[in-house]
Coordinates of C-alpha atoms in Angstrom, one line a residue:
M1 CA -170.0 15.4 -76.5
I2 CA -168.3 18.1 -74.5
T3 CA -170.4 21.3 -74.1
K4 CA -169.6 24.9 -73.5
A5 CA -170.8 24.4 -69.9
D6 CA -168.3 21.5 -69.5
I7 CA -165.5 23.8 -70.7
R8 CA -166.5 26.6 -68.4
L9 CA -166.6 24.1 -65.4
V10 CA -163.1 22.9 -66.0
R11 CA -161.7 26.3 -66.6
S12 CA -163.4 27.7 -63.5
L13 CA -161.6 25.3 -61.3
A14 CA -158.4 27.3 -61.8
D15 CA -159.9 29.5 -59.1
K16 CA -159.6 28.4 -55.5
R17 CA -163.0 29.9 -54.5
T18 CA -164.7 27.7 -57.1
R19 CA -162.7 24.6 -56.1
D20 CA -163.8 25.2 -52.5
E21 CA -167.4 25.9 -53.4
L22 CA -167.8 22.9 -55.7
G23 CA -165.4 20.5 -53.9
L24 CA -163.6 19.7 -57.1
F25 CA -160.2 20.0 -58.6
V26 CA -158.5 19.4 -62.0
A27 CA -155.9 16.7 -62.7
E28 CA -154.2 16.3 -66.1
G29 CA -152.0 13.7 -67.7
E30 CA -152.3 10.0 -68.3
K31 CA -149.9 8.9 -65.5
L32 CA -151.5 11.2 -62.8
I33 CA -155.1 10.2 -63.8
S34 CA -154.2 6.5 -63.8
E35 CA -153.0 6.9 -60.2
I36 CA -156.2 8.7 -59.3
L37 CA -158.2 5.8 -60.9
S38 CA -156.3 3.4 -58.7
S39 CA -156.9 5.5 -55.5
D40 CA -159.9 6.0 -53.4
L41 CA -160.6 9.4 -54.9
R42 CA -163.8 9.8 -56.9
I43 CA -163.6 11.2 -60.4
H44 CA -166.5 13.5 -61.3
R45 CA -165.8 13.9 -65.0
L46 CA -163.1 12.4 -67.2
F47 CA -162.2 13.7 -70.7
A48 CA -159.7 12.0 -73.0
T49 CA -158.6 11.8 -76.6
D50 CA -159.4 8.6 -78.4
D51 CA -155.9 7.1 -78.0
V52 CA -155.5 7.1 -74.2
L53 CA -157.1 5.6 -71.1
A54 CA -158.8 3.0 -73.3
D55 CA -160.1 1.0 -70.2
A56 CA -161.4 4.0 -68.4
D57 CA -165.0 5.4 -68.5
A58 CA -163.9 8.6 -70.2
E59 CA -165.8 11.0 -72.4
R60 CA -164.0 11.2 -75.7
V61 CA -163.0 14.6 -77.0
A62 CA -161.1 15.8 -80.0
R63 CA -157.6 17.2 -79.5
S64 CA -158.9 20.7 -80.5
Q65 CA -161.4 20.4 -77.6
M66 CA -158.7 19.2 -75.2
E67 CA -156.8 22.4 -76.0
R68 CA -159.8 24.4 -74.9
I69 CA -160.3 22.7 -71.5
S70 CA -156.7 22.1 -70.5
L71 CA -155.2 24.4 -67.9
L72 CA -151.6 23.6 -69.0
K73 CA -149.6 25.5 -71.5
T74 CA -149.0 22.3 -73.4
P75 CA -152.4 20.4 -73.2
S76 CA -152.3 16.8 -72.1
S77 CA -154.2 13.9 -73.6
C78 CA -156.7 13.6 -70.7
V79 CA -158.3 15.8 -68.1
A80 CA -160.1 14.7 -64.9
V81 CA -162.4 16.7 -62.7
V82 CA -161.9 15.1 -59.3
C83 CA -163.8 15.3 -56.0
K84 CA -161.6 16.9 -53.3
P85 CA -160.9 14.6 -50.3
H86 CA -161.6 15.9 -46.8
R87 CA -158.4 16.0 -44.8
E88 CA -157.7 17.3 -41.3
A89 CA -154.6 17.2 -39.1
S90 CA -155.2 16.0 -35.6
P91 CA -152.2 16.8 -33.3
D92 CA -153.0 13.8 -31.2
K93 CA -152.6 11.5 -34.2
L94 CA -149.4 13.2 -35.4
R95 CA -147.6 12.7 -32.0
G96 CA -144.4 10.7 -32.4
R97 CA -144.1 11.4 -36.1
L98 CA -142.2 13.8 -38.2
T99 CA -144.6 16.3 -39.7
L100 CA -144.0 19.2 -42.1
A101 CA -145.6 22.6 -41.6
L102 CA -145.8 25.3 -44.3
D103 CA -146.0 28.9 -43.0
D104 CA -147.3 31.1 -45.8
V105 CA -145.5 29.3 -48.7
Q106 CA -147.2 30.9 -51.6
N107 CA -145.6 29.6 -54.8
P108 CA -147.6 26.7 -56.2
G109 CA -144.5 25.1 -57.7
N110 CA -142.7 25.1 -54.4
V111 CA -145.7 23.6 -52.5
G112 CA -146.1 20.9 -55.1
T113 CA -142.4 20.0 -54.9
I114 CA -142.5 20.0 -51.1
I115 CA -145.4 17.5 -51.2
R116 CA -143.4 15.3 -53.6
I117 CA -140.4 15.6 -51.2
A118 CA -142.6 14.6 -48.3
D119 CA -143.8 11.6 -50.2
W120 CA -140.3 10.5 -51.1
F121 CA -139.1 10.7 -47.4
G122 CA -142.2 9.0 -46.0
I123 CA -143.8 12.0 -44.4
E124 CA -147.5 11.4 -44.4
N125 CA -148.8 14.8 -43.2
I126 CA -148.2 18.4 -44.2
V127 CA -150.0 21.1 -42.1
C128 CA -150.3 24.5 -43.8
S129 CA -151.3 28.0 -42.7
H130 CA -154.4 29.3 -44.5
S131 CA -152.3 31.6 -46.6
T132 CA -150.2 28.8 -48.0
A133 CA -150.9 27.9 -51.7
D134 CA -153.9 25.5 -52.1
C135 CA -152.7 22.0 -52.6
F136 CA -155.4 21.5 -55.3
N137 CA -154.2 24.4 -57.3
P138 CA -153.6 22.8 -60.8
K139 CA -149.9 23.9 -60.7
V140 CA -149.5 22.3 -57.3
V141 CA -151.2 19.1 -58.4
Q142 CA -148.9 18.8 -61.4
A143 CA -145.7 19.7 -59.5
S144 CA -146.5 17.1 -56.9
M145 CA -146.3 14.4 -59.6
G146 CA -149.1 12.4 -57.9
A147 CA -147.8 12.8 -54.4
V148 CA -150.8 14.9 -53.4
L149 CA -152.8 11.7 -53.6
R150 CA -150.7 10.0 -50.9
V151 CA -149.6 12.9 -48.6
S152 CA -152.4 14.4 -46.4
V153 CA -152.2 18.1 -46.8
S154 CA -154.5 20.1 -44.4
Y155 CA -155.0 23.8 -43.7
T156 CA -155.5 25.3 -40.2
D157 CA -154.6 28.1 -37.8
L158 CA -150.9 27.2 -37.7
D159 CA -150.2 29.0 -34.5
D160 CA -152.9 27.0 -32.7
F161 CA -151.6 23.8 -34.2
L162 CA -148.0 24.4 -33.1
V163 CA -149.2 25.3 -29.6
R164 CA -151.1 22.1 -29.3
M165 CA -148.1 20.1 -30.6
R166 CA -145.9 21.7 -28.0
E167 CA -148.4 20.8 -25.3
L168 CA -148.1 17.2 -26.4
G169 CA -144.4 17.4 -25.9
E170 CA -143.4 17.5 -29.5
P171 CA -140.4 19.6 -30.6
V172 CA -141.1 22.4 -33.1
F173 CA -138.2 23.0 -35.5
G174 CA -138.0 26.0 -37.8
M175 CA -135.5 26.8 -40.6
T176 CA -134.1 30.3 -40.1
L177 CA -131.1 32.2 -41.1
D178 CA -130.1 32.8 -37.5
G179 CA -130.5 29.2 -36.4
R180 CA -127.9 26.7 -35.3
D181 CA -126.0 24.5 -37.7
M182 CA -128.4 21.6 -38.3
Y183 CA -125.5 19.2 -38.8
A184 CA -124.2 19.9 -35.3
G185 CA -126.1 18.8 -32.2
Q186 CA -129.1 16.6 -31.8
L187 CA -132.2 16.2 -34.0
A188 CA -135.3 14.4 -32.9
D189 CA -136.9 11.8 -35.2
H190 CA -140.3 13.3 -34.5
G191 CA -141.9 16.7 -34.1
V192 CA -142.8 19.4 -36.6
L193 CA -140.4 21.0 -39.1
V194 CA -141.7 24.4 -40.2
M195 CA -140.7 26.0 -43.5
G196 CA -141.4 29.7 -44.1
N197 CA -142.4 32.1 -46.9
E198 CA -140.2 32.4 -49.9
G199 CA -139.2 36.0 -49.2
K200 CA -140.1 36.7 -45.6
G201 CA -139.3 33.4 -43.9
L202 CA -141.3 32.5 -40.8
R203 CA -143.8 34.9 -39.3
P204 CA -142.9 36.5 -35.9
S205 CA -145.7 34.5 -34.2
T206 CA -144.4 31.3 -35.6
L207 CA -140.8 32.1 -34.5
E208 CA -142.0 32.5 -30.9
L209 CA -143.4 29.0 -31.0
L210 CA -140.2 27.2 -32.1
T211 CA -138.3 25.0 -29.7
D212 CA -135.3 24.9 -32.0
R213 CA -134.0 27.1 -34.8
L214 CA -132.0 25.4 -37.5
Y215 CA -129.8 26.6 -40.3
I216 CA -128.4 24.9 -43.4
P217 CA -124.8 26.2 -43.6
S218 CA -123.2 27.0 -46.9
Y219 CA -119.9 25.5 -47.9
P220 CA -117.4 26.6 -47.0
A221 CA -119.0 28.4 -44.1
D222 CA -117.2 31.7 -44.7
R223 CA -117.9 31.8 -48.5
S224 CA -119.9 34.8 -49.8
G225 CA -122.6 33.5 -52.0
S226 CA -126.4 33.2 -52.3
E227 CA -128.4 34.7 -49.4
S228 CA -130.6 31.6 -49.0
L229 CA -131.9 28.5 -50.5
N230 CA -135.2 28.0 -52.3
V231 CA -137.7 26.8 -49.8
A232 CA -138.4 23.5 -51.6
V233 CA -134.6 22.8 -51.9
A234 CA -134.1 23.7 -48.2
T235 CA -137.0 21.3 -47.3
A236 CA -135.3 18.4 -49.2
V237 CA -131.9 19.1 -47.5
A238 CA -133.5 19.4 -44.0
V239 CA -135.7 16.3 -44.3
A240 CA -132.9 14.2 -45.7
E241 CA -130.8 15.0 -42.6
F242 CA -133.7 14.3 -40.2
R243 CA -134.2 10.9 -41.9
R244 CA -130.5 10.2 -42.0
R245 CA -130.2 10.8 -38.2
A246 CA -133.2 8.6 -37.5
S247 CA -131.6 5.7 -39.3
L248 CA -128.3 5.8 -37.4

């Protein structure tokens, strides 16, 4: 039977400091939890109503209890407390690949969507600045639609990481409003593509480390419209073009 302490545990994991301290995160929904059960991640506690996850070793709870532990506006039928995997990005191992980097991307929905985009386009690693939204934030986990299980997301000093990638001969691309038209000129099939903060873009220190500034032009080019694209949308457009070029 679920206790008040169990409820407090699950609810406390909405806070990043608690997730880091306990090494746990929350996942909700039958599809996502089924994927976790099939992965190499270890589930610490699993709560479910009587009519789902019949084959899993779940602790059965009433729907009224599920409403108390769920972190979603609309409670799901199952909640898992999962052990966080340990992930690090080694520049040497990322050499010759296309890697995404997030520079202070703070909206959890955007980060989750970007992880899902990376998964779709076969990008296995995302390297984030420490100020980027935590990939195990419940909103990020849900927005990634399970992609956070397959894409390695790590947090580091982004400037140091980009310096090291440049030392290894990898190009560092950044999406900026003053960059060149990304559809004109060459694009490498490897390197780092850096996406910036929703409102401020890339930090000045990051801009100094770019080897190429790219821009997604509006259509037609002289049309007066939106100032910029949402960072997740811009990531999808940019990565799709990188992959298209690589397949030519």
